[in-house]
């Protein structure tokens, strides 16, 4: 996306650096619980955290390795072994790649949801303030774009406020739906990984546990999440289009704020 239209906090969530940091945290948390269960040495789990928690994972190096391995997670783990050393061989015990990929994606989507919910909160606050301010400000009512009975500008904004309240509820529900972890092995049967590992990773990453998974987290969760984003986006578009209409030269019932010196 064009940089000037990108939110730095959103860019950070979807950066390669953040993705690989989350991958490491998932693997390292899993190792910690496996050590507690006696599956791997405690010293190995401690060394993994000590050597890797503040590491900078080199995306170019991972890409270089992947050109040989043809596998993104193996390439990442190979790079981790270059940083951590021999203890890295205890990572990923009983896990499958989707355990890492899907859980990471869930973390990123949950964090992105928080940004969006915060943005909706700011829109709600602004709409509430302006709706109260213009409670008695008369405005031309329109039906199919044609002048009709008068309304107030405050009433119009109150309608948008109600819509964005619904938008917030949709985002909260969407976040709850998507914030799901799966650490259940190649086909989701926990054949080589204890369910306690999944529960521990979920807790540490701020997620819930997927009750029944296969190799992947069921995609209806993602469909519901992005459908909710589509509805919220339509609410944003409706408000933006109305503001644009109201500041047309021949209407000029509202104006967009301009900073000093802005063009």
mmCIF file of C-alpha atoms in Angstrom:
data_model
loop_
_atom_site.group_PDB
_atom_site.id
_atom_site.type_symbol
_atom_site.label_atom_id
_atom_site.label_comp_id
_atom_site.label_asym_id
_atom_site.label_seq_id
_atom_site.Cartn_x
_atom_site.Cartn_y
_atom_site.Cartn_z
ATOM 1 C CA UNK A 1 0.000 0.000 0.000
ATOM 2 C CA UNK A 2 1.109 3.598 -0.611
ATOM 3 C CA UNK A 3 3.116 4.640 2.439
ATOM 4 C CA UNK A 4 1.337 7.908 3.120
ATOM 5 C CA UNK A 5 -2.002 6.076 3.283
ATOM 6 C CA UNK A 6 -0.644 3.397 5.613
ATOM 7 C CA UNK A 7 -0.963 3.500 9.382
ATOM 8 C CA UNK A 8 2.462 2.845 10.927
ATOM 9 C CA UNK A 9 0.933 0.657 13.643
ATOM 10 C CA UNK A 10 -0.878 -1.433 11.011
ATOM 11 C CA UNK A 11 2.251 -1.676 8.855
ATOM 12 C CA UNK A 12 4.116 -2.959 11.912
ATOM 13 C CA UNK A 13 1.564 -5.720 12.522
ATOM 14 C CA UNK A 14 1.894 -7.031 8.968
ATOM 15 C CA UNK A 15 5.647 -6.634 8.595
ATOM 16 C CA UNK A 16 7.916 -9.619 8.008
ATOM 17 C CA UNK A 17 9.763 -8.725 11.197
ATOM 18 C CA UNK A 18 6.605 -9.004 13.293
ATOM 19 C CA UNK A 19 5.522 -12.213 11.573
ATOM 20 C CA UNK A 20 8.791 -13.946 12.311
ATOM 21 C CA UNK A 21 8.787 -12.678 15.896
ATOM 22 C CA UNK A 22 5.333 -14.204 16.385
ATOM 23 C CA UNK A 23 6.480 -17.454 14.767
ATOM 24 C CA UNK A 24 9.348 -17.607 17.229
ATOM 25 C CA UNK A 25 7.100 -16.880 20.209
ATOM 26 C CA UNK A 26 4.706 -19.661 19.201
ATOM 27 C CA UNK A 27 7.551 -22.156 18.831
ATOM 28 C CA UNK A 28 9.280 -21.033 22.028
ATOM 29 C CA UNK A 29 6.110 -21.098 24.141
ATOM 30 C CA UNK A 30 5.398 -24.590 22.835
ATOM 31 C CA UNK A 31 8.936 -25.619 23.790
ATOM 32 C CA UNK A 32 8.491 -24.203 27.291
ATOM 33 C CA UNK A 33 5.393 -26.323 27.899
ATOM 34 C CA UNK A 34 6.988 -29.386 26.338
ATOM 35 C CA UNK A 35 9.897 -28.989 28.733
ATOM 36 C CA UNK A 36 7.456 -28.773 31.638
ATOM 37 C CA UNK A 37 5.866 -32.016 30.408
ATOM 38 C CA UNK A 38 9.271 -33.680 30.120
ATOM 39 C CA UNK A 39 9.185 -33.981 26.340
ATOM 40 C CA UNK A 40 12.324 -31.889 25.802
ATOM 41 C CA UNK A 41 15.112 -30.794 28.184
ATOM 42 C CA UNK A 42 14.313 -27.764 30.331
ATOM 43 C CA UNK A 43 17.776 -26.371 29.577
ATOM 44 C CA UNK A 44 16.991 -26.422 25.867
ATOM 45 C CA UNK A 45 13.746 -24.476 26.292
ATOM 46 C CA UNK A 46 15.517 -21.908 28.456
ATOM 47 C CA UNK A 47 18.337 -21.533 25.934
ATOM 48 C CA UNK A 48 15.856 -21.051 23.094
ATOM 49 C CA UNK A 49 14.279 -18.107 24.897
ATOM 50 C CA UNK A 50 17.578 -16.669 26.086
ATOM 51 C CA UNK A 51 19.155 -16.665 22.631
ATOM 52 C CA UNK A 52 16.102 -15.946 20.525
ATOM 53 C CA UNK A 53 13.789 -13.584 22.405
ATOM 54 C CA UNK A 54 15.671 -10.427 21.380
ATOM 55 C CA UNK A 55 16.970 -11.732 18.065
ATOM 56 C CA UNK A 56 16.382 -9.971 14.766
ATOM 57 C CA UNK A 57 15.300 -12.549 12.232
ATOM 58 C CA UNK A 58 16.718 -11.874 8.777
ATOM 59 C CA UNK A 59 13.934 -12.052 6.173
ATOM 60 C CA UNK A 60 16.435 -12.063 3.314
ATOM 61 C CA UNK A 61 18.301 -14.981 4.858
ATOM 62 C CA UNK A 62 15.040 -16.889 5.379
ATOM 63 C CA UNK A 63 14.101 -16.270 1.739
ATOM 64 C CA UNK A 64 17.523 -17.532 0.689
ATOM 65 C CA UNK A 65 17.077 -20.745 2.671
ATOM 66 C CA UNK A 66 13.533 -21.191 1.364
ATOM 67 C CA UNK A 67 14.787 -21.172 -2.210
ATOM 68 C CA UNK A 68 16.508 -24.441 -1.293
ATOM 69 C CA UNK A 69 14.026 -25.987 1.157
ATOM 70 C CA UNK A 70 10.924 -24.867 -0.757
ATOM 71 C CA UNK A 71 9.250 -24.584 2.661
ATOM 72 C CA UNK A 72 8.754 -21.365 4.597
ATOM 73 C CA UNK A 73 8.561 -22.755 8.141
ATOM 74 C CA UNK A 74 11.535 -25.078 7.638
ATOM 75 C CA UNK A 75 13.484 -22.124 6.261
ATOM 76 C CA UNK A 76 12.577 -20.093 9.332
ATOM 77 C CA UNK A 77 13.518 -22.871 11.756
ATOM 78 C CA UNK A 78 16.806 -23.357 9.923
ATOM 79 C CA UNK A 79 17.537 -19.666 10.397
ATOM 80 C CA UNK A 80 16.559 -19.907 14.073
ATOM 81 C CA UNK A 81 19.069 -22.734 14.471
ATOM 82 C CA UNK A 82 21.747 -20.393 13.117
ATOM 83 C CA UNK A 83 20.911 -17.989 15.951
ATOM 84 C CA UNK A 84 20.040 -20.345 18.807
ATOM 85 C CA UNK A 85 22.410 -23.194 18.086
ATOM 86 C CA UNK A 86 21.945 -26.906 18.713
ATOM 87 C CA UNK A 87 19.052 -26.387 21.159
ATOM 88 C CA UNK A 88 16.896 -25.373 18.187
ATOM 89 C CA UNK A 89 16.578 -29.042 17.270
ATOM 90 C CA UNK A 90 13.999 -29.341 20.050
ATOM 91 C CA UNK A 91 11.676 -26.814 18.424
ATOM 92 C CA UNK A 92 8.539 -27.865 16.517
ATOM 93 C CA UNK A 93 8.290 -31.274 18.219
ATOM 94 C CA UNK A 94 5.046 -32.944 17.115
ATOM 95 C CA UNK A 95 3.825 -29.769 15.417
ATOM 96 C CA UNK A 96 2.850 -29.035 11.830
ATOM 97 C CA UNK A 97 3.500 -25.899 9.821
ATOM 98 C CA UNK A 98 -0.127 -24.783 9.957
ATOM 99 C CA UNK A 99 0.073 -24.754 13.751
ATOM 100 C CA UNK A 100 2.507 -21.882 13.377
ATOM 101 C CA UNK A 101 1.029 -20.200 10.303
ATOM 102 C CA UNK A 102 -2.621 -20.206 11.376
ATOM 103 C CA UNK A 103 -1.884 -19.248 14.966
ATOM 104 C CA UNK A 104 0.332 -16.383 13.821
ATOM 105 C CA UNK A 105 -2.348 -15.180 11.392
ATOM 106 C CA UNK A 106 -4.873 -15.234 14.235
ATOM 107 C CA UNK A 107 -2.581 -13.109 16.404
ATOM 108 C CA UNK A 108 -2.094 -10.586 13.597
ATOM 109 C CA UNK A 109 -5.812 -10.369 12.826
ATOM 110 C CA UNK A 110 -6.651 -9.943 16.512
ATOM 111 C CA UNK A 111 -4.122 -7.122 16.819
ATOM 112 C CA UNK A 112 -5.460 -5.509 13.654
ATOM 113 C CA UNK A 113 -8.963 -5.792 15.110
ATOM 114 C CA UNK A 114 -7.847 -3.811 18.138
ATOM 115 C CA UNK A 115 -6.634 -1.013 15.856
ATOM 116 C CA UNK A 116 -9.929 -0.958 13.987
ATOM 117 C CA UNK A 117 -11.992 -1.027 17.169
ATOM 118 C CA UNK A 118 -9.937 1.873 18.511
ATOM 119 C CA UNK A 119 -10.596 3.770 15.283
ATOM 120 C CA UNK A 120 -14.330 3.135 15.513
ATOM 121 C CA UNK A 121 -14.270 4.382 19.108
ATOM 122 C CA UNK A 122 -12.759 7.665 17.921
ATOM 123 C CA UNK A 123 -15.375 7.997 15.176
ATOM 124 C CA UNK A 124 -18.124 7.307 17.714
ATOM 125 C CA UNK A 125 -16.786 9.975 20.055
ATOM 126 C CA UNK A 126 -16.610 12.542 17.247
ATOM 127 C CA UNK A 127 -20.099 11.703 15.984
ATOM 128 C CA UNK A 128 -21.564 11.939 19.474
ATOM 129 C CA UNK A 129 -19.948 15.330 20.078
ATOM 130 C CA UNK A 130 -21.102 16.758 16.745
ATOM 131 C CA UNK A 131 -24.583 15.246 17.002
ATOM 132 C CA UNK A 132 -25.125 16.960 20.347
ATOM 133 C CA UNK A 133 -23.583 20.183 19.075
ATOM 134 C CA UNK A 134 -25.949 20.253 16.087
ATOM 135 C CA UNK A 135 -29.013 18.876 17.833
ATOM 136 C CA UNK A 136 -31.022 21.912 16.700
ATOM 137 C CA UNK A 137 -29.085 22.846 13.544
ATOM 138 C CA UNK A 138 -31.647 22.734 10.706
ATOM 139 C CA UNK A 139 -30.794 20.951 7.483
ATOM 140 C CA UNK A 140 -32.625 20.182 4.285
ATOM 141 C CA UNK A 141 -34.075 16.688 4.335
ATOM 142 C CA UNK A 142 -33.770 14.742 1.104
ATOM 143 C CA UNK A 143 -35.624 11.841 -0.434
ATOM 144 C CA UNK A 144 -33.859 10.316 -3.447
ATOM 145 C CA UNK A 145 -31.726 13.460 -3.466
ATOM 146 C CA UNK A 146 -34.771 15.739 -3.720
ATOM 147 C CA UNK A 147 -35.621 18.310 -1.027
ATOM 148 C CA UNK A 148 -38.156 17.008 1.492
ATOM 149 C CA UNK A 149 -39.163 17.848 5.065
ATOM 150 C CA UNK A 150 -36.446 19.526 7.149
ATOM 151 C CA UNK A 151 -34.283 17.555 9.563
ATOM 152 C CA UNK A 152 -31.426 18.521 11.856
ATOM 153 C CA UNK A 153 -27.768 17.878 11.177
ATOM 154 C CA UNK A 154 -27.577 16.342 14.634
ATOM 155 C CA UNK A 155 -30.224 13.767 13.743
ATOM 156 C CA UNK A 156 -28.281 12.783 10.642
ATOM 157 C CA UNK A 157 -25.101 12.316 12.685
ATOM 158 C CA UNK A 158 -27.001 10.381 15.345
ATOM 159 C CA UNK A 159 -27.990 7.897 12.658
ATOM 160 C CA UNK A 160 -24.352 7.383 11.727
ATOM 161 C CA UNK A 161 -23.485 7.047 15.411
ATOM 162 C CA UNK A 162 -25.988 4.202 15.758
ATOM 163 C CA UNK A 163 -24.528 2.527 12.675
ATOM 164 C CA UNK A 164 -20.982 2.722 14.037
ATOM 165 C CA UNK A 165 -22.149 1.261 17.337
ATOM 166 C CA UNK A 166 -23.272 -1.749 15.326
ATOM 167 C CA UNK A 167 -19.941 -1.693 13.494
ATOM 168 C CA UNK A 168 -18.085 -1.905 16.789
ATOM 169 C CA UNK A 169 -20.181 -4.866 17.926
ATOM 170 C CA UNK A 170 -19.454 -6.615 14.632
ATOM 171 C CA UNK A 171 -15.725 -6.055 15.041
ATOM 172 C CA UNK A 172 -15.765 -7.346 18.615
ATOM 173 C CA UNK A 173 -17.601 -10.474 17.496
ATOM 174 C CA UNK A 174 -15.283 -10.890 14.513
ATOM 175 C CA UNK A 175 -12.223 -10.621 16.738
ATOM 176 C CA UNK A 176 -13.583 -13.220 19.143
ATOM 177 C CA UNK A 177 -14.282 -15.524 16.204
ATOM 178 C CA UNK A 178 -10.830 -15.229 14.650
ATOM 179 C CA UNK A 179 -8.627 -15.128 17.771
ATOM 180 C CA UNK A 180 -8.145 -18.896 17.761
ATOM 181 C CA UNK A 181 -5.082 -21.088 18.231
ATOM 182 C CA UNK A 182 -4.398 -24.590 16.928
ATOM 183 C CA UNK A 183 -1.330 -26.564 18.023
ATOM 184 C CA UNK A 184 -2.626 -30.044 17.265
ATOM 185 C CA UNK A 185 -0.208 -31.674 14.839
ATOM 186 C CA UNK A 186 -0.327 -32.843 11.248
ATOM 187 C CA UNK A 187 -4.028 -33.746 11.066
ATOM 188 C CA UNK A 188 -5.318 -32.163 14.263
ATOM 189 C CA UNK A 189 -5.324 -35.359 16.343
ATOM 190 C CA UNK A 190 -2.633 -34.407 18.902
ATOM 191 C CA UNK A 191 -0.866 -37.647 17.974
ATOM 192 C CA UNK A 192 2.564 -36.227 18.833
ATOM 193 C CA UNK A 193 1.789 -33.083 20.814
ATOM 194 C CA UNK A 194 -0.036 -32.799 24.133
ATOM 195 C CA UNK A 195 -3.223 -30.668 24.153
ATOM 196 C CA UNK A 196 -1.714 -28.894 27.165
ATOM 197 C CA UNK A 197 0.841 -27.374 24.778
ATOM 198 C CA UNK A 198 -1.942 -25.889 22.669
ATOM 199 C CA UNK A 199 -3.692 -24.484 25.743
ATOM 200 C CA UNK A 200 -0.449 -22.942 26.996
ATOM 201 C CA UNK A 201 0.416 -21.320 23.667
ATOM 202 C CA UNK A 202 -3.139 -20.005 23.324
ATOM 203 C CA UNK A 203 -2.980 -18.408 26.764
ATOM 204 C CA UNK A 204 0.397 -16.813 26.111
ATOM 205 C CA UNK A 205 -0.639 -15.463 22.703
ATOM 206 C CA UNK A 206 -3.998 -14.136 23.908
ATOM 207 C CA UNK A 207 -6.089 -16.612 21.925
ATOM 208 C CA UNK A 208 -8.760 -19.214 22.525
ATOM 209 C CA UNK A 209 -8.300 -22.867 21.597
ATOM 210 C CA UNK A 210 -9.860 -24.248 18.429
ATOM 211 C CA UNK A 211 -12.232 -26.951 19.767
ATOM 212 C CA UNK A 212 -11.980 -29.208 16.709
ATOM 213 C CA UNK A 213 -9.342 -28.651 14.039
ATOM 214 C CA UNK A 214 -7.925 -30.640 11.169
ATOM 215 C CA UNK A 215 -4.554 -29.615 9.799
ATOM 216 C CA UNK A 216 -5.817 -26.041 9.741
ATOM 217 C CA UNK A 217 -8.135 -23.759 11.671
ATOM 218 C CA UNK A 218 -11.574 -23.955 9.972
ATOM 219 C CA UNK A 219 -11.865 -21.215 7.375
ATOM 220 C CA UNK A 220 -15.430 -20.238 8.243
ATOM 221 C CA UNK A 221 -13.814 -18.165 10.994
ATOM 222 C CA UNK A 222 -11.854 -16.198 8.421
ATOM 223 C CA UNK A 223 -14.878 -15.850 6.142
ATOM 224 C CA UNK A 224 -16.943 -14.409 9.006
ATOM 225 C CA UNK A 225 -14.116 -12.064 9.970
ATOM 226 C CA UNK A 226 -13.625 -10.599 6.510
ATOM 227 C CA UNK A 227 -17.368 -10.430 5.899
ATOM 228 C CA UNK A 228 -17.639 -8.289 9.042
ATOM 229 C CA UNK A 229 -14.842 -6.057 7.755
ATOM 230 C CA UNK A 230 -16.767 -5.635 4.518
ATOM 231 C CA UNK A 231 -19.888 -4.481 6.352
ATOM 232 C CA UNK A 232 -17.880 -2.070 8.510
ATOM 233 C CA UNK A 233 -16.116 -0.737 5.414
ATOM 234 C CA UNK A 234 -19.503 -0.041 3.826
ATOM 235 C CA UNK A 235 -20.465 2.034 6.886
ATOM 236 C CA UNK A 236 -17.252 4.032 6.579
ATOM 237 C CA UNK A 237 -17.871 4.535 2.861
ATOM 238 C CA UNK A 238 -21.441 5.713 3.465
ATOM 239 C CA UNK A 239 -20.320 8.349 5.969
ATOM 240 C CA UNK A 240 -17.410 9.463 3.771
ATOM 241 C CA UNK A 241 -19.637 9.766 0.701
ATOM 242 C CA UNK A 242 -22.172 11.837 2.642
ATOM 243 C CA UNK A 243 -19.469 14.215 3.857
ATOM 244 C CA UNK A 244 -18.175 14.530 0.305
ATOM 245 C CA UNK A 245 -21.680 15.309 -0.961
ATOM 246 C CA UNK A 246 -22.343 17.893 1.755
ATOM 247 C CA UNK A 247 -19.184 19.842 0.920
ATOM 248 C CA UNK A 248 -19.891 20.063 -2.818
ATOM 249 C CA UNK A 249 -19.901 23.670 -4.010
ATOM 250 C CA UNK A 250 -23.595 23.607 -4.875
ATOM 251 C CA UNK A 251 -24.493 22.059 -1.473
ATOM 252 C CA UNK A 252 -21.855 23.355 0.977
ATOM 253 C CA UNK A 253 -23.642 22.239 4.129
ATOM 254 C CA UNK A 254 -20.422 20.890 5.664
ATOM 255 C CA UNK A 255 -16.688 21.267 5.098
ATOM 256 C CA UNK A 256 -13.734 18.991 5.649
ATOM 257 C CA UNK A 257 -11.172 20.303 8.127
ATOM 258 C CA UNK A 258 -7.928 21.581 6.599
ATOM 259 C CA UNK A 259 -4.704 22.198 8.506
ATOM 260 C CA UNK A 260 -2.861 25.453 8.018
ATOM 261 C CA UNK A 261 -0.804 25.182 4.836
ATOM 262 C CA UNK A 262 -2.615 22.041 3.665
ATOM 263 C CA UNK A 263 -3.331 21.898 -0.063
#
